[in-house]
PDB file of C-alpha atoms in Angstrom:
ATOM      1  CA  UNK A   1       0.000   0.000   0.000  1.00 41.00           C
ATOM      2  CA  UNK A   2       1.091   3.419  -0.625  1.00 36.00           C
ATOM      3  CA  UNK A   3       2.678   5.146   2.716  1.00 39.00           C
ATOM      4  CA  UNK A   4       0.476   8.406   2.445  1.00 38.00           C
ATOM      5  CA  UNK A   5      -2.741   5.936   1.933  1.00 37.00           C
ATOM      6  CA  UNK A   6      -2.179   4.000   6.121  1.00 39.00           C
ATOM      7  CA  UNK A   7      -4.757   5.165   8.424  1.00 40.00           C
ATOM      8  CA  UNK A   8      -3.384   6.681  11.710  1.00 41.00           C
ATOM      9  CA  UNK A   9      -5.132   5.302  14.855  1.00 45.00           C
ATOM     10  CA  UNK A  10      -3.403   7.201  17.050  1.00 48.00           C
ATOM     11  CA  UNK A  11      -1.459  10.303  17.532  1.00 47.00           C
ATOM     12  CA  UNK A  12       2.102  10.446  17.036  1.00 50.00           C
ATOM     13  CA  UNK A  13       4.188  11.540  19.730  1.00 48.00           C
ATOM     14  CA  UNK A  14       5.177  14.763  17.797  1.00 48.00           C
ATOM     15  CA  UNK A  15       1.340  15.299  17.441  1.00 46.00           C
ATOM     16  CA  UNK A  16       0.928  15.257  21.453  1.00 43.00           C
ATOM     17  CA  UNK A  17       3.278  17.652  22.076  1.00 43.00           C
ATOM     18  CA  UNK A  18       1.755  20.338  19.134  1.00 41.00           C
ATOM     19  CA  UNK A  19      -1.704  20.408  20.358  1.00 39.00           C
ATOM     20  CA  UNK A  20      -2.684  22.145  24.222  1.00 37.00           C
ATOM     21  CA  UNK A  21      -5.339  19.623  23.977  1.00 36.00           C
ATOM     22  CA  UNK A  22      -6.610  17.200  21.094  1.00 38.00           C
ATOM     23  CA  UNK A  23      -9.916  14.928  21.175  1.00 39.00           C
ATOM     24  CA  UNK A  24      -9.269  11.875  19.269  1.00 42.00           C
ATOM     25  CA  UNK A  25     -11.839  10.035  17.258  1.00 40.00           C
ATOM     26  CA  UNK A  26     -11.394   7.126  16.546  1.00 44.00           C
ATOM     27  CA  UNK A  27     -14.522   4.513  15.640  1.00 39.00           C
ATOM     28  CA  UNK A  28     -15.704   3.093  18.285  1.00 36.00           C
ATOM     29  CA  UNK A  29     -13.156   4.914  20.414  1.00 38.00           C
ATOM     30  CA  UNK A  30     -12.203   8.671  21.763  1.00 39.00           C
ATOM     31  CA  UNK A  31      -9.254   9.740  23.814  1.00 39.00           C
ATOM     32  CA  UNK A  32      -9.428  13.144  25.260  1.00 39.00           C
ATOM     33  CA  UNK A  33      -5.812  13.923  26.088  1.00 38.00           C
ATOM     34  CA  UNK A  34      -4.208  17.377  27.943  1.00 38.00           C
ATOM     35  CA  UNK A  35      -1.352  17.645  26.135  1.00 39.00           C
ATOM     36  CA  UNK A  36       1.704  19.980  26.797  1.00 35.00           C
ATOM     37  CA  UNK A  37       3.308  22.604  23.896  1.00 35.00           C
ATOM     38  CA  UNK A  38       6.380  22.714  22.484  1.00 41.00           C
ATOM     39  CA  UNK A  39       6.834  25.596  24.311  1.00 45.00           C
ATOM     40  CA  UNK A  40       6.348  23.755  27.471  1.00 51.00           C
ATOM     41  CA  UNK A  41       8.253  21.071  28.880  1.00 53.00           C
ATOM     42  CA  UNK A  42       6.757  17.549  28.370  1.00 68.00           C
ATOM     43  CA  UNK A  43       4.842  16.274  31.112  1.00 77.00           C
ATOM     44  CA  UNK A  44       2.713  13.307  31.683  1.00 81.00           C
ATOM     45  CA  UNK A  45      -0.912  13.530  31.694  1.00 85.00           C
ATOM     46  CA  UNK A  46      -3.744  11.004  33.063  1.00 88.00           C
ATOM     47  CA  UNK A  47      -6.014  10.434  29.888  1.00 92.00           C
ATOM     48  CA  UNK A  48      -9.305   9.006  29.206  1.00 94.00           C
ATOM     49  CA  UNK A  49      -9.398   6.515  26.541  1.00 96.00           C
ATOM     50  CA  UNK A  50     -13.176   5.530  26.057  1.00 96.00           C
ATOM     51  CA  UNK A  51     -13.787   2.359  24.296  1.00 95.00           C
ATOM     52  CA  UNK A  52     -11.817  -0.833  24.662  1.00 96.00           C
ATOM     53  CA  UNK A  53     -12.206  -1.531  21.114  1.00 95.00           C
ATOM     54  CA  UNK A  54      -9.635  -2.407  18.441  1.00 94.00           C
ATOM     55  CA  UNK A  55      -8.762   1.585  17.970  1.00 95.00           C
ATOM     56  CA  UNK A  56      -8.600   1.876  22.018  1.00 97.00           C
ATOM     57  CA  UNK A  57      -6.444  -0.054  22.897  1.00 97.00           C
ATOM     58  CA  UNK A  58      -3.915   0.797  20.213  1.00 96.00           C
ATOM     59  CA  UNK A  59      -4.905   4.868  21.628  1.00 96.00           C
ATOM     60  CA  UNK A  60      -4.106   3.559  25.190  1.00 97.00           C
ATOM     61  CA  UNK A  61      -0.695   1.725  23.829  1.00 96.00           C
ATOM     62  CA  UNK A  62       0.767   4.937  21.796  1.00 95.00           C
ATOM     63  CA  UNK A  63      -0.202   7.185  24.556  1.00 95.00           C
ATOM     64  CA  UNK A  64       1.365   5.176  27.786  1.00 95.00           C
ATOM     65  CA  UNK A  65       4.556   4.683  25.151  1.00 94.00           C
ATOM     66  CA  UNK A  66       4.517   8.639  24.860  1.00 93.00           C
ATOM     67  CA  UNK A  67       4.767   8.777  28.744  1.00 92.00           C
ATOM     68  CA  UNK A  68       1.166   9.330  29.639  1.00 94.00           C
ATOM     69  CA  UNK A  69      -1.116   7.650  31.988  1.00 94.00           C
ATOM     70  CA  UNK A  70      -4.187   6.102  30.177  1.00 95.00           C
ATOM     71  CA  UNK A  71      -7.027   4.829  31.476  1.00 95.00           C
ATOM     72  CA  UNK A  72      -9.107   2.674  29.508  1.00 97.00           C
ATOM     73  CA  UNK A  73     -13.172   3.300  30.283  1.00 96.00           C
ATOM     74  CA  UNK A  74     -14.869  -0.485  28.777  1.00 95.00           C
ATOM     75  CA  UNK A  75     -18.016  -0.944  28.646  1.00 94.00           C
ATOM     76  CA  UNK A  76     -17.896  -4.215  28.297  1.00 93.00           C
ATOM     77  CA  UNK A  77     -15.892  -7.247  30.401  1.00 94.00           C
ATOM     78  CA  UNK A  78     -12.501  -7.264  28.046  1.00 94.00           C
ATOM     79  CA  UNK A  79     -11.126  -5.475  25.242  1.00 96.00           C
ATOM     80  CA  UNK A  80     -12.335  -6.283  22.100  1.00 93.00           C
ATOM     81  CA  UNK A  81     -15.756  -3.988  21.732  1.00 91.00           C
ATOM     82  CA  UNK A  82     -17.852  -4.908  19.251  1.00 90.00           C
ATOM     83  CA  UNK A  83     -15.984  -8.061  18.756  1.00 90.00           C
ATOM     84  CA  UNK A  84     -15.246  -8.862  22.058  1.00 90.00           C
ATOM     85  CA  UNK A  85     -16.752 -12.290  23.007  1.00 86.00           C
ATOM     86  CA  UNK A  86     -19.824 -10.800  24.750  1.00 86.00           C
ATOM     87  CA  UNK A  87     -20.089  -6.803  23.306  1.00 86.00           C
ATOM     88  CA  UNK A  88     -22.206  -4.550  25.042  1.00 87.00           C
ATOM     89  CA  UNK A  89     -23.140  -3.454  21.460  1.00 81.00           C
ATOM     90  CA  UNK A  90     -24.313  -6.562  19.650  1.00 75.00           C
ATOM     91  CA  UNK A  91     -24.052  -5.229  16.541  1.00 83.00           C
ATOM     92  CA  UNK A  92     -21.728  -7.450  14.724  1.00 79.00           C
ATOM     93  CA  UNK A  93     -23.570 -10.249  13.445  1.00 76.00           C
ATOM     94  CA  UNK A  94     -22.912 -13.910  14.755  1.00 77.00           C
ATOM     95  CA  UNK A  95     -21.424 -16.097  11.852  1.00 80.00           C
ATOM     96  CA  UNK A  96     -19.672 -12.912  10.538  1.00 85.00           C
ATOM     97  CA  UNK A  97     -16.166 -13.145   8.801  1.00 86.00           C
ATOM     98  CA  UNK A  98     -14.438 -10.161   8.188  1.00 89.00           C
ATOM     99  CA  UNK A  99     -13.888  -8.669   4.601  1.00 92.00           C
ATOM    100  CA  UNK A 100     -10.057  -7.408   4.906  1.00 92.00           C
ATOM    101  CA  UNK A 101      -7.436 -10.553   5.125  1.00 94.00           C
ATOM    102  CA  UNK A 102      -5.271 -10.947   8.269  1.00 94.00           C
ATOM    103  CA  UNK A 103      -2.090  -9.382   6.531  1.00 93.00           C
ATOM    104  CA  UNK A 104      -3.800  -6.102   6.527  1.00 93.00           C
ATOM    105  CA  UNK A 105      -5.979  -5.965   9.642  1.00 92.00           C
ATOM    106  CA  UNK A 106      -2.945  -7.052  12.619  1.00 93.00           C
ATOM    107  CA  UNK A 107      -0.302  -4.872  13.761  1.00 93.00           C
ATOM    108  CA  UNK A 108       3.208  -4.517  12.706  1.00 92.00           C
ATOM    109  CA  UNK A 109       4.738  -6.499  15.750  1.00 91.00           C
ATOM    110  CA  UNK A 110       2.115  -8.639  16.492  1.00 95.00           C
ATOM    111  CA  UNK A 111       0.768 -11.528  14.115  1.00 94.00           C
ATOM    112  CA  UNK A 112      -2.350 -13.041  13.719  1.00 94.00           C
ATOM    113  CA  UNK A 113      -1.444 -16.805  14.799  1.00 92.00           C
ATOM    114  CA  UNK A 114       0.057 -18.797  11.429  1.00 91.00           C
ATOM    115  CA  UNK A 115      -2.897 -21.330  12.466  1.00 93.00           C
ATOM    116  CA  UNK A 116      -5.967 -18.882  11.608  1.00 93.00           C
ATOM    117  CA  UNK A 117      -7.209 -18.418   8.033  1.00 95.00           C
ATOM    118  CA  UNK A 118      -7.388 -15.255   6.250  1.00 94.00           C
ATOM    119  CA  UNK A 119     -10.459 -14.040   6.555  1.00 95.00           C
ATOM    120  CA  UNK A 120     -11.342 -14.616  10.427  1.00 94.00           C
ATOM    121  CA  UNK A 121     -14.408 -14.900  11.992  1.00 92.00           C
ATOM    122  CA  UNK A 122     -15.930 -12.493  14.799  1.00 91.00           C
ATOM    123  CA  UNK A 123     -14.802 -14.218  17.377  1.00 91.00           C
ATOM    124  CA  UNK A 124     -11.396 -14.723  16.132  1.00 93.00           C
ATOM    125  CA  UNK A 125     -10.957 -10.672  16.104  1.00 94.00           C
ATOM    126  CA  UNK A 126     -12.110 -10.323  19.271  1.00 93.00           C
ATOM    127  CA  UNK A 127      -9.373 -12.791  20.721  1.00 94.00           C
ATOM    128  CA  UNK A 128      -6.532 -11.150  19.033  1.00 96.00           C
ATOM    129  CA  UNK A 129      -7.440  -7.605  20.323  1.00 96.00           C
ATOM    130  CA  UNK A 130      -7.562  -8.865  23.742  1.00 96.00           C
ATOM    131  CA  UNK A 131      -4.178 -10.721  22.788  1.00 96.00           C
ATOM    132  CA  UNK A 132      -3.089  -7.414  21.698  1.00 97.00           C
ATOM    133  CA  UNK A 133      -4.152  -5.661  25.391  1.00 97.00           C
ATOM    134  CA  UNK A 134      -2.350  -8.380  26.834  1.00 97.00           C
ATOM    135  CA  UNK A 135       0.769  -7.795  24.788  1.00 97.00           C
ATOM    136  CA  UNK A 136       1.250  -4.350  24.982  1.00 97.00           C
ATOM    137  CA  UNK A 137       0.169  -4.234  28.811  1.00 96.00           C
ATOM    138  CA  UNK A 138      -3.022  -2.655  28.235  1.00 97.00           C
ATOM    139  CA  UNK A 139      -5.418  -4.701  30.486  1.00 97.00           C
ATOM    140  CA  UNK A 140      -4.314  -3.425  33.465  1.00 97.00           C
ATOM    141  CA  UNK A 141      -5.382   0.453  32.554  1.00 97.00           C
ATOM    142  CA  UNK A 142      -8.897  -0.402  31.642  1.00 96.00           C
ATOM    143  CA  UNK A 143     -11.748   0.146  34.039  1.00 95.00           C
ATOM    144  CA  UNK A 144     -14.144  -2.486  33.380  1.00 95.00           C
ATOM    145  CA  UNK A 145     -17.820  -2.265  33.060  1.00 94.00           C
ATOM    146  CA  UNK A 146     -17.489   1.107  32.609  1.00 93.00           C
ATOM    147  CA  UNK A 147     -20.279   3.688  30.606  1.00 92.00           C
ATOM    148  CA  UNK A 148     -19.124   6.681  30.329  1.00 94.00           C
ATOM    149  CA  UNK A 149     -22.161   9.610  30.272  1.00 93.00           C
ATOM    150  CA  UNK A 150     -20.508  12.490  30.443  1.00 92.00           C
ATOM    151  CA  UNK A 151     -17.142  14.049  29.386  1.00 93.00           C
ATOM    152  CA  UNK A 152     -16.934  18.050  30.153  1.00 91.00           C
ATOM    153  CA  UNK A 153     -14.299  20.646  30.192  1.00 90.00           C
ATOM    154  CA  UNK A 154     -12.920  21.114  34.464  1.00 86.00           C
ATOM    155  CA  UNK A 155     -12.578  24.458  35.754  1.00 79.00           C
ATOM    156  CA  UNK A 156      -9.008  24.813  36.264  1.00 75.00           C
ATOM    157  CA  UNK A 157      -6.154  27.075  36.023  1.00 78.00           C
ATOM    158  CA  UNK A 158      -3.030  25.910  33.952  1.00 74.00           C
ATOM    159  CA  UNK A 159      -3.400  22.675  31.552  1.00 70.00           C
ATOM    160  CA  UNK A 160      -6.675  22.297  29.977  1.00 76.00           C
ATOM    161  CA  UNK A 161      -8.592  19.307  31.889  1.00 83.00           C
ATOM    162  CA  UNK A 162     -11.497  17.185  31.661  1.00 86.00           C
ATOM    163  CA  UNK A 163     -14.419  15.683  33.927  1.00 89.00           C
ATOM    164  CA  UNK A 164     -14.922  11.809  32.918  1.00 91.00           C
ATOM    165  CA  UNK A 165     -18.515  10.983  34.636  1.00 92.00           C
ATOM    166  CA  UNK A 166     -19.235   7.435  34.415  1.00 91.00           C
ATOM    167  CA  UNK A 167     -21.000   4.441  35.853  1.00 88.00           C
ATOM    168  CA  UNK A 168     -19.145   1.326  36.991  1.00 86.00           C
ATOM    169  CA  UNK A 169     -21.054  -2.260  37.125  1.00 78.00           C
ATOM    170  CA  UNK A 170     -24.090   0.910  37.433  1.00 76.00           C
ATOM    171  CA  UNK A 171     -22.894   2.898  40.383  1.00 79.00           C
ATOM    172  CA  UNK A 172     -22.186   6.626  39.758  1.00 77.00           C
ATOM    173  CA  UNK A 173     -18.175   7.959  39.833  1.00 75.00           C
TER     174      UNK A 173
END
């Protein structure tokens, strides 16, 4: 594939230190990060990652590389959202296999096991991005049973920061 045509997942980095703060979208996942300048000397900052899914945990794995402390807000029981074994959101069909081959769908430094076929089933997806929390080191910053219902700017002086209301296993934090 051509280099300019890869999908980023997560920022760079170089992209955390540019931006006071950045909001990243990503599918079934969002970070809200507080971020220092270039002006500023780097610091770390505790982050929200919400959504455990295949685009949160590789969020949650950039950002605790670039220094920060993530927290991973899951819905569900494990990684894997939508294709986790038992989603929250059941919107993945059972019986589904994927349309994109192996090859193109795993990470650079971690394979898809030489056993699985090429186009993998639901289920199969779901195990590899919890293989991928477990890894990279990931399971251990996600909250589990987590819904997050409300993310909101913090009155504070200095560094932008955020309010993460949420409900865990349905009591209130």
């Amino acid at each position: 594939p051509r280099p300019h045509a890869r999908a980023r997942t997560a920022p760079s980095p170089q992209d955390l230190a540019r931006h006071d703060t950045t909001v990243c979208m990503c599918s079934a996942a969002a970070a809200v990060l507080s971020v220092a300048t270039t002006s500023a000397p780097r610091l770390s900052r505790r982050v929200a990652v919400i959504g455990g899914g295949s685009a949160g945990v590789v969020t949650a794995r950039f950002l605790k590389r670039a220094g920060h402390d993530a927290t991973i807000f899951e819905a569900g029981s494990t990684v894997g959202g939508v294709w986790a074994d038992n989603p929250t959101n059941d919107v993945v069909y059972k019986g589904l296999h994927t349309n994109l081959p192996t090859v193109v769908m795993q990470s650079p430094d971690l394979d898809f096991a030489s056993s699985v076929p090429s186009y993998i089933t639901k289920e199969m997806l779901g195990q590899y991005i919890e293989a991928y929390g477990r890894e990279f080191g990931l399971l251990q910053l996600a909250t589990f049973g987590a819904t997050v219902t409300r993310v909101a700017p913090a009155a504070s002086e200095g560094a932008p920061r955020w309010t993460v209301e949420r409900t865990v296993d349905d009591v209130a934090h």
